[in-house]
PDB file of C-alpha atoms in Angstrom:
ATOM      1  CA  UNK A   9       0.000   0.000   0.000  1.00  0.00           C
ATOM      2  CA  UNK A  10       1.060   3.541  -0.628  1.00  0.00           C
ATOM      3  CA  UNK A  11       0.642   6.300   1.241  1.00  0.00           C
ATOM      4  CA  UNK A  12       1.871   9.857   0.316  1.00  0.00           C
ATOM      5  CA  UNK A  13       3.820  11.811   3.225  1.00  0.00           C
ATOM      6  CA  UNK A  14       0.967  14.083   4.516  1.00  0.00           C
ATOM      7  CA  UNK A  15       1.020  16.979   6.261  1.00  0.00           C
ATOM      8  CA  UNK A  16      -2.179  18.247   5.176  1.00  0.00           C
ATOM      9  CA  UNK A  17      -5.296  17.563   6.876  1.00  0.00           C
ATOM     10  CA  UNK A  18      -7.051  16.233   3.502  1.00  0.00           C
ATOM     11  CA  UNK A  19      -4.011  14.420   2.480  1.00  0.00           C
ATOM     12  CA  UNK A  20      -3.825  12.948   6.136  1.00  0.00           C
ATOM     13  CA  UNK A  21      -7.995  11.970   5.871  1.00  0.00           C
ATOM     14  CA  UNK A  22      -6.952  10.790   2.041  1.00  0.00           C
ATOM     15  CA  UNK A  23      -4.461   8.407   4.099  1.00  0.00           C
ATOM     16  CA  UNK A  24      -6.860   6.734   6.700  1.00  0.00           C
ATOM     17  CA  UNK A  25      -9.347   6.319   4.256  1.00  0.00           C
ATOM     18  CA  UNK A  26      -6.915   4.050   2.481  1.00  0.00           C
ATOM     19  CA  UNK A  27      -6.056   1.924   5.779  1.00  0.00           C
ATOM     20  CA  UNK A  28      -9.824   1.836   6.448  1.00  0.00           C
ATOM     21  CA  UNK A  29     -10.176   0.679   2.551  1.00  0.00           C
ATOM     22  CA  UNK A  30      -7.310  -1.652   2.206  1.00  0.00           C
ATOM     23  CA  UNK A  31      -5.952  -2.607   5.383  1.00  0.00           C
ATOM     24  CA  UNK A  32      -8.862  -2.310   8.044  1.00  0.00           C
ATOM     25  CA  UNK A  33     -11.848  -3.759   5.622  1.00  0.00           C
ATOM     26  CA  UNK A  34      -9.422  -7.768   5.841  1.00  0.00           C
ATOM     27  CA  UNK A  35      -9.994  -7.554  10.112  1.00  0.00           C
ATOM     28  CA  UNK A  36     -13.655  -6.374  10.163  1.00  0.00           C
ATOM     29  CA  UNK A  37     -12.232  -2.985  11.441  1.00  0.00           C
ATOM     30  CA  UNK A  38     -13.393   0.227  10.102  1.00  0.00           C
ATOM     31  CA  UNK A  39     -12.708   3.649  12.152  1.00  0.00           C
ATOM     32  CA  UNK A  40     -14.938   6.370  11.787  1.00  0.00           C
ATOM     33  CA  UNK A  41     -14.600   9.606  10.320  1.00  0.00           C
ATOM     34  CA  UNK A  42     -14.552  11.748  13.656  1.00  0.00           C
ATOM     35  CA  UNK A  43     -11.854   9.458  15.000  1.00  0.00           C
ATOM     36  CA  UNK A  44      -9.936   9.858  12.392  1.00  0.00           C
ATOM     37  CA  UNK A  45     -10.363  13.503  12.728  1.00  0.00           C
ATOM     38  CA  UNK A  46      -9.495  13.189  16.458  1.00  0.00           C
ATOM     39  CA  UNK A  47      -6.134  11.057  15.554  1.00  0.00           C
ATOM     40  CA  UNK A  48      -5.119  13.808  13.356  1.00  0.00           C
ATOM     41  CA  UNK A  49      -5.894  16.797  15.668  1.00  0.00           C
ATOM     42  CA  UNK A  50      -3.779  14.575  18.363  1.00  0.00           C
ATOM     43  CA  UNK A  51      -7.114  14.726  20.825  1.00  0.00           C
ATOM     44  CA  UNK A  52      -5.566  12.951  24.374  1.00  0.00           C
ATOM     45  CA  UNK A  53      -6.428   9.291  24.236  1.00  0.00           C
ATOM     46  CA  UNK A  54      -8.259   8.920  20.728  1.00  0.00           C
ATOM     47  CA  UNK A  55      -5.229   7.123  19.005  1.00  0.00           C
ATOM     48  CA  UNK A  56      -5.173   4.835  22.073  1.00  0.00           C
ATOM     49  CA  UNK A  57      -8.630   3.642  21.499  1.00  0.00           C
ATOM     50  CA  UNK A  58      -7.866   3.000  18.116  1.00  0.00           C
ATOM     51  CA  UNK A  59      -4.552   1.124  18.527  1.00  0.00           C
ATOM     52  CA  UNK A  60      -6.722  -1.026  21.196  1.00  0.00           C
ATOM     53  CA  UNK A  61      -9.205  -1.430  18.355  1.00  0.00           C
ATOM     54  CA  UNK A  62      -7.049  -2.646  15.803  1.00  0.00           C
ATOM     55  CA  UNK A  63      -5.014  -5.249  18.235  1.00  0.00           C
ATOM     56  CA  UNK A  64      -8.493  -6.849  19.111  1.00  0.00           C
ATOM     57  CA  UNK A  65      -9.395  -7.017  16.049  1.00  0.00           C
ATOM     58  CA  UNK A  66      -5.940  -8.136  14.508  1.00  0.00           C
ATOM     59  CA  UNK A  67      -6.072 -10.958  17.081  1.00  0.00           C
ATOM     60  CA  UNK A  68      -9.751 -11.839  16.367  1.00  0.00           C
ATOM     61  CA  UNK A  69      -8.979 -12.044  12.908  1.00  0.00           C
ATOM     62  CA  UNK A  70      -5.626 -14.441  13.313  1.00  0.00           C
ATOM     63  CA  UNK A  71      -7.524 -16.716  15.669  1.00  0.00           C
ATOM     64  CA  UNK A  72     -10.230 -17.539  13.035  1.00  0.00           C
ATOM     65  CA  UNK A  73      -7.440 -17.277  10.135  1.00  0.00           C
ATOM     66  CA  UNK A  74      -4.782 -19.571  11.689  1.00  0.00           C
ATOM     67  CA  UNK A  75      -3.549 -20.047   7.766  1.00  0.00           C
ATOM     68  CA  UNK A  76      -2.872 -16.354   8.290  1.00  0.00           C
ATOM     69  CA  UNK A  77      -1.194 -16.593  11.617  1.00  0.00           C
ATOM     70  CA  UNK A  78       1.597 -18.499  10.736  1.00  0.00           C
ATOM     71  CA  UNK A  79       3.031 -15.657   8.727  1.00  0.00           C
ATOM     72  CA  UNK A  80       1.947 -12.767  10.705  1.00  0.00           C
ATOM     73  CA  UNK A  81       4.515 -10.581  12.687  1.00  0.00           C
ATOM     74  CA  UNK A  82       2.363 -10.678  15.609  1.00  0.00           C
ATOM     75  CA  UNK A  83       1.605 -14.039  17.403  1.00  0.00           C
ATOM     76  CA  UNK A  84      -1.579 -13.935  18.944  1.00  0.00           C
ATOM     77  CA  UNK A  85      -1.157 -15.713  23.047  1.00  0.00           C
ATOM     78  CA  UNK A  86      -3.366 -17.769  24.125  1.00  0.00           C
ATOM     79  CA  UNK A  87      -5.495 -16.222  26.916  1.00  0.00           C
ATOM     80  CA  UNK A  88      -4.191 -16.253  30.591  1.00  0.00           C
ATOM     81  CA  UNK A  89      -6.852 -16.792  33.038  1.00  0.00           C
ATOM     82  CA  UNK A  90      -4.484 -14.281  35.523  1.00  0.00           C
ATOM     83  CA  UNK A  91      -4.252 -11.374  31.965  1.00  0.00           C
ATOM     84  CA  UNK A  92      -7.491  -9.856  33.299  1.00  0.00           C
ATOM     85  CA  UNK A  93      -7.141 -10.484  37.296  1.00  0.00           C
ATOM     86  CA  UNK A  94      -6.977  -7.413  39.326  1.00  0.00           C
ATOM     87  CA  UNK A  95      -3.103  -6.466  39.996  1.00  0.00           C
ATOM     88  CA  UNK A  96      -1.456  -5.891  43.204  1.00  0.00           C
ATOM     89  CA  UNK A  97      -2.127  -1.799  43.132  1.00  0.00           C
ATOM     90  CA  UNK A  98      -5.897  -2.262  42.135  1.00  0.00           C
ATOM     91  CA  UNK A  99      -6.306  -4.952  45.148  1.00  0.00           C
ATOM     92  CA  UNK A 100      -4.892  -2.044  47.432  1.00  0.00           C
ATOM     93  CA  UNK A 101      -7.048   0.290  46.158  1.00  0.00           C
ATOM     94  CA  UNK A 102     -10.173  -2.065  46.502  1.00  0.00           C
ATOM     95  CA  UNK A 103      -9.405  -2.810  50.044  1.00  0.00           C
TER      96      UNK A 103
END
């Protein structure tokens, strides 16, 4: 895929729309047009969300494409029952 340097705000929309298009269409992904927006104005946490977006859906996508997997720079981990267990801090905090 190509994408032309951008420092534009239209060339920088013209850019996403291509990822949404051509990249984000093969995971079932597709970020709106006022996220976008909010990536390129550099609004505090936006990219975040979409970075989140685009790993869950990257490792949804390689879980039900495990032809795909096996060439993919990412390898997806099978889930940890402890990944989503409270850590030490947030016990503290609880109690």
């Amino acid at each position: 895929h190509n994408y032309t340097p951008a420092n534009s705000f239209q060339q920088k929309m013209s850019n996403w729309a291509t990822l949404n298009r051509k990249v984000f269409a093969k995971i079932g992904l597709a970020v709106p047009e006022n996220v976008i927006k909010g990536v390129i104005d550099n609004k505090p946490g936006v990219v975040e969300v979409v970075l989140n977006n685009v790993r869950l859906k990257l490792e949804q996508y390689l879980l039900q494409n495990p032809d795909e997997a096996e060439g993919a720079l990412v390898q997806v981990p099978k889930p940890s029952p402890r990944a989503f267990s409270p850590t030490q801090h947030q016990r503290r905090r609880q109690a």
